PDB file of C-alpha atoms and ligand atoms in Angstrom:
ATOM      1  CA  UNK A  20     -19.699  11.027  26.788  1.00  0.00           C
ATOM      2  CA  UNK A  21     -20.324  11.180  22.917  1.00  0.00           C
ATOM      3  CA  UNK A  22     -20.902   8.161  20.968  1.00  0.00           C
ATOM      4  CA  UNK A  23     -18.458   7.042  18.506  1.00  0.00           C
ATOM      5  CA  UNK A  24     -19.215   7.657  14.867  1.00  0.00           C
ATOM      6  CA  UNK A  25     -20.132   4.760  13.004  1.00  0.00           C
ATOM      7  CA  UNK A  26     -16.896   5.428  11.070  1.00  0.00           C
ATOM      8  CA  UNK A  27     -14.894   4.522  14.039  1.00  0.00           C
ATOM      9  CA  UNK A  28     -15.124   1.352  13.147  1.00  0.00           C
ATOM     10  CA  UNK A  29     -13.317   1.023   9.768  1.00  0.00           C
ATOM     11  CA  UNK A  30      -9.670   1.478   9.407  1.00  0.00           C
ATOM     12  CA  UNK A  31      -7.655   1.797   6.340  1.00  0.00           C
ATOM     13  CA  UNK A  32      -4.445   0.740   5.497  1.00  0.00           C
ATOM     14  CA  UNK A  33      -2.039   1.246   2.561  1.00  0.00           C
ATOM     15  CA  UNK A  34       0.749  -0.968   1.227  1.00  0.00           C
ATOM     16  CA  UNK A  35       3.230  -1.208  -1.118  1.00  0.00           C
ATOM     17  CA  UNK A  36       5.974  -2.985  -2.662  1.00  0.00           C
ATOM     18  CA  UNK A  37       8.780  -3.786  -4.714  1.00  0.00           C
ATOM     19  CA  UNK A  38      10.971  -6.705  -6.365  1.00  0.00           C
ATOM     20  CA  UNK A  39      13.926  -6.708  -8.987  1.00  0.00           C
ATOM     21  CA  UNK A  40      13.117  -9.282 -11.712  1.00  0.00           C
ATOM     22  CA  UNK A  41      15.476 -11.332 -13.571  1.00  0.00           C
ATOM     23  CA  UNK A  42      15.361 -14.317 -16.099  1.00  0.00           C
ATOM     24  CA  UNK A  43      13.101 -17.434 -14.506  1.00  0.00           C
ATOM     25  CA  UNK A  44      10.585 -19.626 -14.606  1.00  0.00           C
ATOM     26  CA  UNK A  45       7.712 -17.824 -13.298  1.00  0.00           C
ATOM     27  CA  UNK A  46       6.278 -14.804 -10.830  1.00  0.00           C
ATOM     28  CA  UNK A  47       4.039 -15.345  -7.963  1.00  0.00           C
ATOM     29  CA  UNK A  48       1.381 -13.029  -7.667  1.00  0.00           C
ATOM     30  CA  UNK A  49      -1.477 -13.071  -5.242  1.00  0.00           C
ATOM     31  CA  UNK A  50      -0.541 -16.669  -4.139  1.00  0.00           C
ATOM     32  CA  UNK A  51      -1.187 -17.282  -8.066  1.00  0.00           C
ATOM     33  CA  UNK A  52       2.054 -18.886 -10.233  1.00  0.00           C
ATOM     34  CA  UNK A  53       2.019 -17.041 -13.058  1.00  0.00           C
ATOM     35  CA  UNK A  54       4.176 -19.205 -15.868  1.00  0.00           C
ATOM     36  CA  UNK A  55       6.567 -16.748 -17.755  1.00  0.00           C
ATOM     37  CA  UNK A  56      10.242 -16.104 -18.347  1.00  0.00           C
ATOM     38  CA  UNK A  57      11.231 -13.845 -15.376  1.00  0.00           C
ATOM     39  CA  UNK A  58      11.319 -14.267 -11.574  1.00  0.00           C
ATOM     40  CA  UNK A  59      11.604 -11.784  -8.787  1.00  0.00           C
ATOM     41  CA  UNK A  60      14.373 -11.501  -6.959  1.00  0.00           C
ATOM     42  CA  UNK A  61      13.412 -12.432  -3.289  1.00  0.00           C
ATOM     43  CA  UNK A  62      13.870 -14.254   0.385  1.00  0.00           C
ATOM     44  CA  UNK A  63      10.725 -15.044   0.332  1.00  0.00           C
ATOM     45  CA  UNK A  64       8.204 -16.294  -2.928  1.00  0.00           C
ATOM     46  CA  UNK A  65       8.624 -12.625  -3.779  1.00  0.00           C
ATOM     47  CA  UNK A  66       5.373 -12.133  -4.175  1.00  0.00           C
ATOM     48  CA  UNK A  67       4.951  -8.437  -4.455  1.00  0.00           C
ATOM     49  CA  UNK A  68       1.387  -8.510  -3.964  1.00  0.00           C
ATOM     50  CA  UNK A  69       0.897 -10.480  -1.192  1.00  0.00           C
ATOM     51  CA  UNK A  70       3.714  -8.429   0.828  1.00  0.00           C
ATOM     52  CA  UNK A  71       1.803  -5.419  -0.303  1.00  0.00           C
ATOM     53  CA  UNK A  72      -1.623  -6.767   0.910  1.00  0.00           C
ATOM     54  CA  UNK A  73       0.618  -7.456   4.093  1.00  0.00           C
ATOM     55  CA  UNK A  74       1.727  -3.945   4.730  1.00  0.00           C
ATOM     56  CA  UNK A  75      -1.798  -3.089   4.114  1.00  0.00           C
ATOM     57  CA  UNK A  76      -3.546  -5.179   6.562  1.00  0.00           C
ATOM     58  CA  UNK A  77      -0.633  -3.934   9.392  1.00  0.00           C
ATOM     59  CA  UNK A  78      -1.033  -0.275   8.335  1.00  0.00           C
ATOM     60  CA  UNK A  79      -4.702  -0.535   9.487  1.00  0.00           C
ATOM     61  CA  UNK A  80      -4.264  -1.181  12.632  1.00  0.00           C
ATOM     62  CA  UNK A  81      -1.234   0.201  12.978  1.00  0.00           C
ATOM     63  CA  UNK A  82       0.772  -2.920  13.767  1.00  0.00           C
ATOM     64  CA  UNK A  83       4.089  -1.978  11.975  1.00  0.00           C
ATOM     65  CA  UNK A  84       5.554  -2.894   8.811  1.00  0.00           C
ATOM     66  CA  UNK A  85       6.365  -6.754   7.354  1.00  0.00           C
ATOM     67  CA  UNK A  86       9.566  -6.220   8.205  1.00  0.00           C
ATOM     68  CA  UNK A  87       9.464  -6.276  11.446  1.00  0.00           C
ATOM     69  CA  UNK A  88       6.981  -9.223  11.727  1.00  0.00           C
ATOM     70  CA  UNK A  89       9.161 -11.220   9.060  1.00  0.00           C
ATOM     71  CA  UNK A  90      12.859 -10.025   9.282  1.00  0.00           C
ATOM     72  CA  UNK A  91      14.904 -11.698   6.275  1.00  0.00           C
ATOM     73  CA  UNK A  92      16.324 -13.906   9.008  1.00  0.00           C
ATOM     74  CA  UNK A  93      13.072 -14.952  10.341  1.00  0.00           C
ATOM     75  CA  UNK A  94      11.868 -15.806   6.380  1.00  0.00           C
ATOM     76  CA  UNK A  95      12.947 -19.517   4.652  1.00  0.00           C
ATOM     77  CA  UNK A  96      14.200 -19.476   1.618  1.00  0.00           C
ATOM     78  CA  UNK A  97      11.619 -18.982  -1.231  1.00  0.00           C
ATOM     79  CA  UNK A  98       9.105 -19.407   1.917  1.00  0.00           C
ATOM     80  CA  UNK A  99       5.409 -19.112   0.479  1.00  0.00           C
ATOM     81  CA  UNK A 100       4.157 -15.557   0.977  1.00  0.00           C
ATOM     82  CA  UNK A 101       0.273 -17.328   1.227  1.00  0.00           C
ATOM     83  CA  UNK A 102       1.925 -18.757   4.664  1.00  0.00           C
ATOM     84  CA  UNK A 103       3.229 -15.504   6.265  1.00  0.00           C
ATOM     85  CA  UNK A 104      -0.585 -13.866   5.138  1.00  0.00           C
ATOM     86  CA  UNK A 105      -2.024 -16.693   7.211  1.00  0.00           C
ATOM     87  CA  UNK A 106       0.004 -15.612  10.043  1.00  0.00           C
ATOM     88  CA  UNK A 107      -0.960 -11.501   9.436  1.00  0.00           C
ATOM     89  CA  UNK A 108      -4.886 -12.781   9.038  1.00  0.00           C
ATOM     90  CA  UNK A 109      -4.810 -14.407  12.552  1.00  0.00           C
ATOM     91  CA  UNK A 110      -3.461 -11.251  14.044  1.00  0.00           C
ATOM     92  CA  UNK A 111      -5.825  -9.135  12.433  1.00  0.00           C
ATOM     93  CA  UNK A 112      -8.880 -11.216  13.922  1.00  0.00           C
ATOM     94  CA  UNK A 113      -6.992 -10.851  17.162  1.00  0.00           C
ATOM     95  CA  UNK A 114      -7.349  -7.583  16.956  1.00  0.00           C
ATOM     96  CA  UNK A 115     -11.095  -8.353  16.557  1.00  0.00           C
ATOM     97  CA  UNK A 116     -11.023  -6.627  13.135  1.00  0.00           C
ATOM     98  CA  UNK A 117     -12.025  -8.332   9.470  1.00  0.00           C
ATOM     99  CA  UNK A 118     -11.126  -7.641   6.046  1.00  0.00           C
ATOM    100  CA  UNK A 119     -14.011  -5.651   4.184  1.00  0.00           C
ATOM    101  CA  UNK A 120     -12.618  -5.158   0.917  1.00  0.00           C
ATOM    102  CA  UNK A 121      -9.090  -4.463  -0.878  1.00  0.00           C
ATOM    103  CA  UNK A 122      -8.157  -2.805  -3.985  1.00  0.00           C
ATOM    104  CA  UNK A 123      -4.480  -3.949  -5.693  1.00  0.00           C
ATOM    105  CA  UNK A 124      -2.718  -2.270  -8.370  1.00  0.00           C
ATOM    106  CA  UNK A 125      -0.007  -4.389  -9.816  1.00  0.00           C
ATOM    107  CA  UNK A 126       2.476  -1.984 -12.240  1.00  0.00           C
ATOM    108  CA  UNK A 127       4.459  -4.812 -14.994  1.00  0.00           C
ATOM    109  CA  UNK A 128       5.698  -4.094 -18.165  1.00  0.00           C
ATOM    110  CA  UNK A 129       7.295  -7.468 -19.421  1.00  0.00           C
ATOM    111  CA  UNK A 130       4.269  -9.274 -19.317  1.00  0.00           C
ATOM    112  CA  UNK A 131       0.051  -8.966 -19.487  1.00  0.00           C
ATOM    113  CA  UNK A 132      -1.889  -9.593 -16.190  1.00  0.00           C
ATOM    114  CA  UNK A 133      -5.295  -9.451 -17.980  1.00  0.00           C
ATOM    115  CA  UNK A 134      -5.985 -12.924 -18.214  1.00  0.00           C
ATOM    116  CA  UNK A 135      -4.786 -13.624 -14.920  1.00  0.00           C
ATOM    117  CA  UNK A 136      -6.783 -11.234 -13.067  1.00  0.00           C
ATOM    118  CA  UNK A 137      -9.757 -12.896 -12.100  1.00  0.00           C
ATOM    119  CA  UNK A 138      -7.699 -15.823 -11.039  1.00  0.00           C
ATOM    120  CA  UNK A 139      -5.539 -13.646  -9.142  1.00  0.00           C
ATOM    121  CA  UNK A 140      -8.538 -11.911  -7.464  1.00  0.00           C
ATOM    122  CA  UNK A 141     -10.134 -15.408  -6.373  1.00  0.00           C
ATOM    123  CA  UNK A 142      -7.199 -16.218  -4.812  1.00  0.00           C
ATOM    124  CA  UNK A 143      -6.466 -13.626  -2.765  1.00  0.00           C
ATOM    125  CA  UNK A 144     -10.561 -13.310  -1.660  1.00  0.00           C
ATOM    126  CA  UNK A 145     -10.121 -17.126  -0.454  1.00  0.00           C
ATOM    127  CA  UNK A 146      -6.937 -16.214   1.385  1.00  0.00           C
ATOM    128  CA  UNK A 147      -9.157 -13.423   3.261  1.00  0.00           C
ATOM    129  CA  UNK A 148     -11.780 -15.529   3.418  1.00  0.00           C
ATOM    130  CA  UNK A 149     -14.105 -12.480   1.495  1.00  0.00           C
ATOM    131  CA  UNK A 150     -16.150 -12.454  -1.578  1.00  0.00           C
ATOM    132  CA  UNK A 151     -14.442 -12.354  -4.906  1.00  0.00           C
ATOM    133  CA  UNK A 152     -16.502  -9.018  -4.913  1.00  0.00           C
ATOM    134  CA  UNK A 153     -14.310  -7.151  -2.310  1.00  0.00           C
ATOM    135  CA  UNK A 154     -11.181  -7.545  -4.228  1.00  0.00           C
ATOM    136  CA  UNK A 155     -10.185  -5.878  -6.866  1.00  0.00           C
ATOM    137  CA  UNK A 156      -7.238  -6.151  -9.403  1.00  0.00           C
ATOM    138  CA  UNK A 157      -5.661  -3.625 -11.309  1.00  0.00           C
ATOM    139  CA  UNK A 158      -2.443  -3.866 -13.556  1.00  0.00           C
ATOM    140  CA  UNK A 159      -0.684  -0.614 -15.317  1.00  0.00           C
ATOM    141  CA  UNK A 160       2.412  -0.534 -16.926  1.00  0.00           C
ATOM    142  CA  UNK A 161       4.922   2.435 -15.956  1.00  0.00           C
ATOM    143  CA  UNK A 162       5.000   3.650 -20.284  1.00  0.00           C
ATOM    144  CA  UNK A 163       8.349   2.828 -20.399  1.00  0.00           C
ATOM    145  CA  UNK A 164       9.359   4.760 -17.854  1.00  0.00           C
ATOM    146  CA  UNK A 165      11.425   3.628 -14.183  1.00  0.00           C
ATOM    147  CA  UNK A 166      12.782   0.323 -13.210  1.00  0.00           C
ATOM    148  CA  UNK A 167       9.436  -1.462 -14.044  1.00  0.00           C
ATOM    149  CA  UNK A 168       9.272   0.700 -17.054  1.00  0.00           C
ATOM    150  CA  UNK A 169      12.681  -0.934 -17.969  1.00  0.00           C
ATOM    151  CA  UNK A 170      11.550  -4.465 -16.766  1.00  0.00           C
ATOM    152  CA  UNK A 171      13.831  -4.676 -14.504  1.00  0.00           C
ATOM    153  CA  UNK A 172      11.251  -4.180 -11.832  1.00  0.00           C
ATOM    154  CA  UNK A 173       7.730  -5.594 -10.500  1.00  0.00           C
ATOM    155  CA  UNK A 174       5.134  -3.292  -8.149  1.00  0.00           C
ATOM    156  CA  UNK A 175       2.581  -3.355  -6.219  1.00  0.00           C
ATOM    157  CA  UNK A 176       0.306  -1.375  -4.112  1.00  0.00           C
ATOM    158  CA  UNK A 177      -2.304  -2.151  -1.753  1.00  0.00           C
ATOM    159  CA  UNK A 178      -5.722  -0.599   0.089  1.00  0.00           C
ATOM    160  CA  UNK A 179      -7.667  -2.663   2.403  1.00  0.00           C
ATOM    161  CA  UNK A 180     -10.489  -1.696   4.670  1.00  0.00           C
ATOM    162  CA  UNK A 181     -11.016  -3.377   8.172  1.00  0.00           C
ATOM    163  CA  UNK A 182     -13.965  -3.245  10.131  1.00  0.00           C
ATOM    164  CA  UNK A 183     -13.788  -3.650  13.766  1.00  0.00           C
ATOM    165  CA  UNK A 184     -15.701  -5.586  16.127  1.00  0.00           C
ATOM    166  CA  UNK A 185     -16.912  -7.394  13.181  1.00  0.00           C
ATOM    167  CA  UNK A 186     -17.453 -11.467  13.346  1.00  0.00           C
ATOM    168  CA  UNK A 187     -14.531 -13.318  12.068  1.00  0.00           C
ATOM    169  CA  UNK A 188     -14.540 -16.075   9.931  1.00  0.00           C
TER     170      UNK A 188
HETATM  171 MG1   MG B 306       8.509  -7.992  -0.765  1.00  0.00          MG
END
Protein backbone atom coordinates (compact mmCIF):
# COMPACT_ATOMS: atom_id res chain seq x y z
CA UNK A 1 0.00 0.00 0.00
CA UNK A 2 1.42 3.58 -0.77
CA UNK A 3 2.19 5.93 1.90
CA UNK A 4 0.24 8.98 2.31
CA UNK A 5 1.77 12.22 1.15
CA UNK A 6 2.86 14.40 3.75
CA UNK A 7 0.14 16.74 2.42
CA UNK A 8 -2.48 14.44 3.63
CA UNK A 9 -2.27 15.87 6.60
CA UNK A 10 -3.36 19.53 6.15
CA UNK A 11 -6.82 20.48 5.27
CA UNK A 12 -8.14 23.76 4.21
CA UNK A 13 -11.17 25.38 4.78
CA UNK A 14 -12.88 28.57 3.52
CA UNK A 15 -15.47 30.81 5.17
CA UNK A 16 -17.43 33.59 4.74
CA UNK A 17 -19.90 35.94 5.93
CA UNK A 18 -22.27 38.60 6.07
CA UNK A 19 -24.25 41.17 8.42
CA UNK A 20 -26.60 44.26 7.66
CA UNK A 21 -25.41 47.22 9.78
CA UNK A 22 -27.46 49.86 11.23
CA UNK A 23 -27.02 52.85 13.71
CA UNK A 24 -25.34 51.48 17.27
CA UNK A 25 -23.00 51.53 19.65
CA UNK A 26 -20.35 49.37 18.41
CA UNK A 27 -19.26 46.14 16.03
CA UNK A 28 -17.70 43.06 17.30
CA UNK A 29 -15.02 41.82 15.35
CA UNK A 30 -12.73 38.95 16.10
CA UNK A 31 -14.10 38.76 19.73
CA UNK A 32 -12.70 42.54 19.70
CA UNK A 33 -15.52 45.55 20.56
CA UNK A 34 -14.79 47.91 18.26
CA UNK A 35 -16.45 51.44 19.67
CA UNK A 36 -18.25 53.24 16.68
CA UNK A 37 -21.67 54.38 15.58
CA UNK A 38 -23.11 51.27 13.79
CA UNK A 39 -24.00 47.71 14.87
CA UNK A 40 -24.69 44.60 12.90
CA UNK A 41 -27.76 43.32 12.67
CA UNK A 42 -27.63 39.78 14.33
CA UNK A 43 -28.95 36.68 16.71
CA UNK A 44 -25.92 36.29 17.79
CA UNK A 45 -22.87 39.19 18.69
CA UNK A 46 -22.87 39.38 14.91
CA UNK A 47 -19.58 39.05 14.68
CA UNK A 48 -18.88 38.52 11.06
CA UNK A 49 -15.50 37.39 11.58
CA UNK A 50 -15.72 35.00 14.04
CA UNK A 51 -18.76 33.20 12.11
CA UNK A 52 -16.47 33.34 9.15
CA UNK A 53 -13.46 31.78 11.03
CA UNK A 54 -16.34 29.28 12.04
CA UNK A 55 -17.33 28.20 8.61
CA UNK A 56 -13.71 27.96 8.02
CA UNK A 57 -12.64 25.67 10.67
CA UNK A 58 -15.99 23.26 9.66
CA UNK A 59 -15.15 23.50 5.93
CA UNK A 60 -11.82 21.74 6.76
CA UNK A 61 -12.93 18.92 7.90
CA UNK A 62 -15.88 18.90 6.30
CA UNK A 63 -18.20 19.12 9.30
CA UNK A 64 -21.01 21.30 7.72
CA UNK A 65 -21.84 24.80 7.91
CA UNK A 66 -22.58 27.10 11.35
CA UNK A 67 -25.85 26.79 10.66
CA UNK A 68 -26.42 23.66 11.30
CA UNK A 69 -24.24 23.48 14.48
CA UNK A 70 -25.95 26.85 15.75
CA UNK A 71 -29.53 27.11 14.24
CA UNK A 72 -31.01 30.72 15.15
CA UNK A 73 -33.10 28.78 17.65
CA UNK A 74 -30.26 27.08 19.23
CA UNK A 75 -28.33 30.83 19.49
CA UNK A 76 -29.26 33.42 22.71
CA UNK A 77 -29.86 36.57 22.01
CA UNK A 78 -26.72 38.72 21.28
CA UNK A 79 -24.94 35.30 22.51
CA UNK A 80 -21.01 35.92 22.34
CA UNK A 81 -19.67 34.52 19.07
CA UNK A 82 -16.04 33.88 21.24
CA UNK A 83 -18.45 31.16 23.08
CA UNK A 84 -19.85 29.24 20.05
CA UNK A 85 -15.79 29.28 18.63
CA UNK A 86 -14.99 27.56 21.91
CA UNK A 87 -17.48 25.01 21.14
CA UNK A 88 -16.16 24.62 17.11
CA UNK A 89 -12.32 24.50 18.69
CA UNK A 90 -13.22 21.45 20.89
CA UNK A 91 -14.65 19.66 17.93
CA UNK A 92 -11.87 20.35 15.81
CA UNK A 93 -9.33 18.74 18.42
CA UNK A 94 -11.81 15.91 18.44
CA UNK A 95 -11.22 15.41 15.24
CA UNK A 96 -7.52 15.23 16.30
CA UNK A 97 -6.78 18.20 14.00
CA UNK A 98 -5.16 21.87 15.12
CA UNK A 99 -5.29 25.20 13.75
CA UNK A 100 -1.96 26.06 11.77
CA UNK A 101 -2.62 29.38 10.57
CA UNK A 102 -5.65 31.64 9.21
CA UNK A 103 -5.82 34.49 6.95
CA UNK A 104 -9.13 37.05 7.40
CA UNK A 105 -10.19 39.64 5.10
CA UNK A 106 -12.68 41.96 6.65
CA UNK A 107 -14.45 44.30 3.62
CA UNK A 108 -16.00 47.87 5.70
CA UNK A 109 -16.51 51.02 4.31
CA UNK A 110 -18.03 53.19 7.23
CA UNK A 111 -15.21 52.86 9.32
CA UNK A 112 -11.03 52.16 9.42
CA UNK A 113 -9.86 48.74 10.81
CA UNK A 114 -6.15 49.79 10.69
CA UNK A 115 -5.65 50.55 14.12
CA UNK A 116 -7.54 47.74 15.27
CA UNK A 117 -5.82 45.12 13.46
CA UNK A 118 -3.22 43.94 15.55
CA UNK A 119 -5.64 43.88 18.40
CA UNK A 120 -8.00 42.04 16.39
CA UNK A 121 -5.30 39.52 15.29
CA UNK A 122 -4.19 38.84 19.06
CA UNK A 123 -7.43 38.06 19.84
CA UNK A 124 -8.40 35.73 17.59
CA UNK A 125 -4.61 33.82 17.89
CA UNK A 126 -5.53 33.48 21.79
CA UNK A 127 -8.96 32.14 20.90
CA UNK A 128 -7.00 29.37 18.72
CA UNK A 129 -4.61 29.13 21.08
CA UNK A 130 -1.75 29.95 17.99
CA UNK A 131 0.88 32.51 17.62
CA UNK A 132 -0.09 36.02 16.77
CA UNK A 133 2.13 34.99 13.71
CA UNK A 134 -0.43 32.55 12.12
CA UNK A 135 -3.11 35.06 11.85
CA UNK A 136 -3.44 37.47 9.65
CA UNK A 137 -5.81 40.52 9.17
CA UNK A 138 -6.80 42.17 6.21
CA UNK A 139 -9.50 44.99 5.72
CA UNK A 140 -10.65 46.39 2.05
CA UNK A 141 -13.33 48.52 1.37
CA UNK A 142 -15.80 47.49 -1.61
CA UNK A 143 -14.90 51.43 -3.58
CA UNK A 144 -18.20 52.34 -3.13
CA UNK A 145 -19.59 49.71 -4.67
CA UNK A 146 -22.43 46.79 -3.12
CA UNK A 147 -24.17 46.75 0.15
CA UNK A 148 -20.84 47.26 2.08
CA UNK A 149 -19.93 49.71 -0.55
CA UNK A 150 -23.17 51.55 0.55
CA UNK A 151 -22.54 50.86 4.33
CA UNK A 152 -25.24 49.16 4.71
CA UNK A 153 -23.24 46.00 4.95
CA UNK A 154 -20.17 44.32 6.93
CA UNK A 155 -17.97 41.12 5.35
CA UNK A 156 -15.88 38.79 6.01
CA UNK A 157 -13.96 35.94 4.67
CA UNK A 158 -11.95 33.33 6.11
CA UNK A 159 -8.89 30.60 5.26
CA UNK A 160 -7.60 28.41 7.89
CA UNK A 161 -5.25 25.50 7.62
CA UNK A 162 -5.56 22.35 9.94
CA UNK A 163 -3.08 19.88 10.46
CA UNK A 164 -4.02 16.49 11.48
CA UNK A 165 -2.76 14.23 13.98
CA UNK A 166 -1.09 17.19 15.35
CA UNK A 167 -0.85 17.71 19.42
CA UNK A 168 -3.56 19.85 20.72
CA UNK A 169 -3.29 22.44 23.04
MG1 LIG B 1 -23.08 35.56 10.92
Amino acid sequence: MQDRPPSDNLRVGFGTDIHRLVTGEGVKLGGVLIPCTYACVAVSDGDVLLHALIDALLGALALGDIGEHFPHSRVASGEDSRVLLAQILNLVHANNATPVNVDCVVDLEVFKLAEWKPKIRDSIAGLLGIDPGRVNVKAKTAEGLGPVGAGEAIAAQVVALLALGAKNG
